[in-house]
Amino acid sequence: MAEPLGVERFGLYVLADDMDRATAFYSSLFGAEPEFRMPALVGFDIRAGLFAIVSRETYARGVPAGGSVRPYIRVSNLEDALRRVQALVPDGLETQGIVQEGAFSFVRFRDTEDNVIELFSLEASDQE
């Protein structure tokens, strides 16, 4: 078997046409300022992972809004997260509130750049 890749940090990114609007949205959603900010790339430290916003014009010209990435982020209190999402993007919910499937619960919404985001939680007895 080959040597491990040596991954130091996991990350994902969403595409944005309006970097300032997307940065303001995610700053409000996460309750944190970005770890770094450049004109075409903004990154948030999310539990030792990197959640980034990148300029569609700079890095993915021609890729449709909403893209194919579906970030899913585990949160400690899904009800609080839902209230925050409703305040930030009241018309953005794709689910009718919190959806529960056994121990897994989630809410899915569209951000200000039309990307689909999912926030989820797991019941304590079924966690890692």
C-alpha atoms as a PDB file:
ATOM      1  CA  MET A   1       0.000   0.000   0.000  1.00  0.00           C
ATOM      2  CA  ALA A   2       1.227   3.507  -0.777  1.00  0.00           C
ATOM      3  CA  GLU A   3       2.323   5.923   1.917  1.00  0.00           C
ATOM      4  CA  PRO A   4      -0.468   8.052   3.387  1.00  0.00           C
ATOM      5  CA  LEU A   5      -1.137  11.268   1.529  1.00  0.00           C
ATOM      6  CA  GLY A   6      -0.158  13.395   4.530  1.00  0.00           C
ATOM      7  CA  VAL A   7      -3.406  15.338   4.756  1.00  0.00           C
ATOM      8  CA  GLU A   8      -3.026  18.185   7.236  1.00  0.00           C
ATOM      9  CA  ARG A   9      -6.471  19.736   7.035  1.00  0.00           C
ATOM     10  CA  PHE A  10      -9.744  18.991   5.297  1.00  0.00           C
ATOM     11  CA  GLY A  11     -11.636  21.719   3.537  1.00  0.00           C
ATOM     12  CA  LEU A  12     -14.292  22.532   1.014  1.00  0.00           C
ATOM     13  CA  TYR A  13     -15.415  25.613  -0.799  1.00  0.00           C
ATOM     14  CA  VAL A  14     -18.510  27.169  -2.265  1.00  0.00           C
ATOM     15  CA  LEU A  15     -18.564  29.469  -5.273  1.00  0.00           C
ATOM     16  CA  ALA A  16     -19.687  33.084  -5.022  1.00  0.00           C
ATOM     17  CA  ASP A  17     -20.384  35.905  -7.423  1.00  0.00           C
ATOM     18  CA  ASP A  18     -20.500  38.505  -4.650  1.00  0.00           C
ATOM     19  CA  MET A  19     -17.609  37.824  -2.270  1.00  0.00           C
ATOM     20  CA  ASP A  20     -18.583  40.551   0.212  1.00  0.00           C
ATOM     21  CA  ARG A  21     -22.185  39.342   0.442  1.00  0.00           C
ATOM     22  CA  ALA A  22     -21.114  35.696   0.838  1.00  0.00           C
ATOM     23  CA  THR A  23     -18.485  36.603   3.448  1.00  0.00           C
ATOM     24  CA  ALA A  24     -21.028  38.589   5.463  1.00  0.00           C
ATOM     25  CA  PHE A  25     -23.489  35.684   5.264  1.00  0.00           C
ATOM     26  CA  TYR A  26     -21.010  33.054   6.471  1.00  0.00           C
ATOM     27  CA  SER A  27     -19.581  35.360   9.144  1.00  0.00           C
ATOM     28  CA  SER A  28     -23.117  35.697  10.511  1.00  0.00           C
ATOM     29  CA  LEU A  29     -23.912  32.001  10.116  1.00  0.00           C
ATOM     30  CA  PHE A  30     -20.728  30.813  11.857  1.00  0.00           C
ATOM     31  CA  GLY A  31     -20.585  33.724  14.316  1.00  0.00           C
ATOM     32  CA  ALA A  32     -16.926  34.204  13.407  1.00  0.00           C
ATOM     33  CA  GLU A  33     -14.716  36.300  11.205  1.00  0.00           C
ATOM     34  CA  PRO A  34     -12.721  34.627   8.421  1.00  0.00           C
ATOM     35  CA  GLU A  35      -9.331  33.132   9.230  1.00  0.00           C
ATOM     36  CA  PHE A  36      -8.028  34.802   6.090  1.00  0.00           C
ATOM     37  CA  ARG A  37      -9.410  37.029   3.356  1.00  0.00           C
ATOM     38  CA  MET A  38      -8.130  37.731  -0.140  1.00  0.00           C
ATOM     39  CA  PRO A  39     -10.077  39.305  -3.007  1.00  0.00           C
ATOM     40  CA  ALA A  40     -11.035  35.962  -4.597  1.00  0.00           C
ATOM     41  CA  LEU A  41     -10.707  33.586  -1.613  1.00  0.00           C
ATOM     42  CA  VAL A  42     -12.023  33.775   1.951  1.00  0.00           C
ATOM     43  CA  GLY A  43     -11.470  31.002   4.512  1.00  0.00           C
ATOM     44  CA  PHE A  44     -13.120  30.162   7.826  1.00  0.00           C
ATOM     45  CA  ASP A  45     -11.565  27.845  10.414  1.00  0.00           C
ATOM     46  CA  ILE A  46     -14.417  25.473  11.238  1.00  0.00           C
ATOM     47  CA  ARG A  47     -13.392  22.925  13.875  1.00  0.00           C
ATOM     48  CA  ALA A  48      -9.913  22.541  12.365  1.00  0.00           C
ATOM     49  CA  GLY A  49     -11.347  22.311   8.861  1.00  0.00           C
ATOM     50  CA  LEU A  50     -11.366  24.990   6.204  1.00  0.00           C
ATOM     51  CA  PHE A  51     -14.640  26.298   4.813  1.00  0.00           C
ATOM     52  CA  ALA A  52     -13.804  28.629   1.949  1.00  0.00           C
ATOM     53  CA  ILE A  53     -15.636  30.952  -0.394  1.00  0.00           C
ATOM     54  CA  VAL A  54     -14.059  31.385  -3.803  1.00  0.00           C
ATOM     55  CA  SER A  55     -14.831  33.752  -6.634  1.00  0.00           C
ATOM     56  CA  ARG A  56     -16.691  31.989  -9.441  1.00  0.00           C
ATOM     57  CA  GLU A  57     -15.264  34.489 -11.939  1.00  0.00           C
ATOM     58  CA  THR A  58     -11.669  33.813 -10.852  1.00  0.00           C
ATOM     59  CA  TYR A  59     -11.685  30.059 -10.193  1.00  0.00           C
ATOM     60  CA  ALA A  60     -14.733  28.525 -11.856  1.00  0.00           C
ATOM     61  CA  ARG A  61     -15.928  30.662 -14.715  1.00  0.00           C
ATOM     62  CA  GLY A  62     -18.888  29.028 -16.424  1.00  0.00           C
ATOM     63  CA  VAL A  63     -19.816  26.758 -13.512  1.00  0.00           C
ATOM     64  CA  PRO A  64     -23.522  27.246 -12.737  1.00  0.00           C
ATOM     65  CA  ALA A  65     -24.715  28.780  -9.480  1.00  0.00           C
ATOM     66  CA  GLY A  66     -25.308  26.218  -6.774  1.00  0.00           C
ATOM     67  CA  GLY A  67     -22.546  23.970  -8.135  1.00  0.00           C
ATOM     68  CA  SER A  68     -22.300  20.318  -7.252  1.00  0.00           C
ATOM     69  CA  VAL A  69     -20.720  20.592  -3.802  1.00  0.00           C
ATOM     70  CA  ARG A  70     -23.076  19.993  -0.900  1.00  0.00           C
ATOM     71  CA  PRO A  71     -21.357  20.977   2.314  1.00  0.00           C
ATOM     72  CA  TYR A  72     -22.772  19.378   5.419  1.00  0.00           C
ATOM     73  CA  ILE A  73     -21.756  20.720   8.789  1.00  0.00           C
ATOM     74  CA  ARG A  74     -22.388  19.071  12.135  1.00  0.00           C
ATOM     75  CA  VAL A  75     -23.697  21.511  14.736  1.00  0.00           C
ATOM     76  CA  SER A  76     -24.204  21.128  18.478  1.00  0.00           C
ATOM     77  CA  ASN A  77     -27.717  22.631  18.539  1.00  0.00           C
ATOM     78  CA  LEU A  78     -29.725  22.227  15.354  1.00  0.00           C
ATOM     79  CA  GLU A  79     -32.706  24.235  16.628  1.00  0.00           C
ATOM     80  CA  ASP A  80     -30.482  27.252  17.316  1.00  0.00           C
ATOM     81  CA  ALA A  81     -28.831  26.804  13.909  1.00  0.00           C
ATOM     82  CA  LEU A  82     -32.250  26.694  12.213  1.00  0.00           C
ATOM     83  CA  ARG A  83     -33.284  29.948  13.901  1.00  0.00           C
ATOM     84  CA  ARG A  84     -30.069  31.595  12.711  1.00  0.00           C
ATOM     85  CA  VAL A  85     -30.601  30.370   9.143  1.00  0.00           C
ATOM     86  CA  GLN A  86     -34.218  31.596   9.175  1.00  0.00           C
ATOM     87  CA  ALA A  87     -33.023  35.040  10.264  1.00  0.00           C
ATOM     88  CA  LEU A  88     -30.289  35.185   7.613  1.00  0.00           C
ATOM     89  CA  VAL A  89     -32.116  33.681   4.613  1.00  0.00           C
ATOM     90  CA  PRO A  90     -35.817  33.518   5.492  1.00  0.00           C
ATOM     91  CA  ASP A  91     -36.748  32.249   2.025  1.00  0.00           C
ATOM     92  CA  GLY A  92     -33.739  29.948   1.734  1.00  0.00           C
ATOM     93  CA  LEU A  93     -34.988  26.822   3.504  1.00  0.00           C
ATOM     94  CA  GLU A  94     -35.253  23.720   1.332  1.00  0.00           C
ATOM     95  CA  THR A  95     -36.673  21.598   4.144  1.00  0.00           C
ATOM     96  CA  GLN A  96     -39.796  22.222   6.181  1.00  0.00           C
ATOM     97  CA  GLY A  97     -37.833  22.876   9.343  1.00  0.00           C
ATOM     98  CA  ILE A  98     -35.764  20.088  10.872  1.00  0.00           C
ATOM     99  CA  VAL A  99     -35.970  16.694   9.198  1.00  0.00           C
ATOM    100  CA  GLN A 100     -35.323  13.686  11.424  1.00  0.00           C
ATOM    101  CA  GLU A 101     -34.252  10.302  10.103  1.00  0.00           C
ATOM    102  CA  GLY A 102     -33.525   8.082  13.083  1.00  0.00           C
ATOM    103  CA  ALA A 103     -30.564   9.488  14.999  1.00  0.00           C
ATOM    104  CA  PHE A 104     -29.723  11.873  12.136  1.00  0.00           C
ATOM    105  CA  SER A 105     -31.452  15.274  11.962  1.00  0.00           C
ATOM    106  CA  PHE A 106     -30.815  17.982   9.406  1.00  0.00           C
ATOM    107  CA  VAL A 107     -31.937  21.224   7.850  1.00  0.00           C
ATOM    108  CA  ARG A 108     -31.077  22.168   4.265  1.00  0.00           C
ATOM    109  CA  PHE A 109     -31.012  25.701   2.849  1.00  0.00           C
ATOM    110  CA  ARG A 110     -29.638  27.875   0.048  1.00  0.00           C
ATOM    111  CA  ASP A 111     -27.102  30.555   0.912  1.00  0.00           C
ATOM    112  CA  THR A 112     -26.932  34.023  -0.630  1.00  0.00           C
ATOM    113  CA  GLU A 113     -25.061  32.604  -3.658  1.00  0.00           C
ATOM    114  CA  ASP A 114     -27.576  29.761  -4.305  1.00  0.00           C
ATOM    115  CA  ASN A 115     -25.330  27.035  -2.843  1.00  0.00           C
ATOM    116  CA  VAL A 116     -27.140  24.248  -0.975  1.00  0.00           C
ATOM    117  CA  ILE A 117     -25.871  23.811   2.600  1.00  0.00           C
ATOM    118  CA  GLU A 118     -26.913  21.183   5.120  1.00  0.00           C
ATOM    119  CA  LEU A 119     -26.564  21.492   8.888  1.00  0.00           C
ATOM    120  CA  PHE A 120     -26.964  18.272  10.864  1.00  0.00           C
ATOM    121  CA  SER A 121     -26.823  16.677  14.298  1.00  0.00           C
ATOM    122  CA  LEU A 122     -26.671  13.132  15.667  1.00  0.00           C
ATOM    123  CA  GLU A 123     -28.241  11.829  18.844  1.00  0.00           C
ATOM    124  CA  ALA A 124     -25.659  11.248  21.574  1.00  0.00           C
ATOM    125  CA  SER A 125     -26.139   7.468  21.729  1.00  0.00           C
ATOM    126  CA  ASP A 126     -25.258   7.095  18.037  1.00  0.00           C
ATOM    127  CA  GLN A 127     -22.253   9.422  17.886  1.00  0.00           C
ATOM    128  CA  GLU A 128     -18.800   8.116  17.051  1.00  0.00           C
END
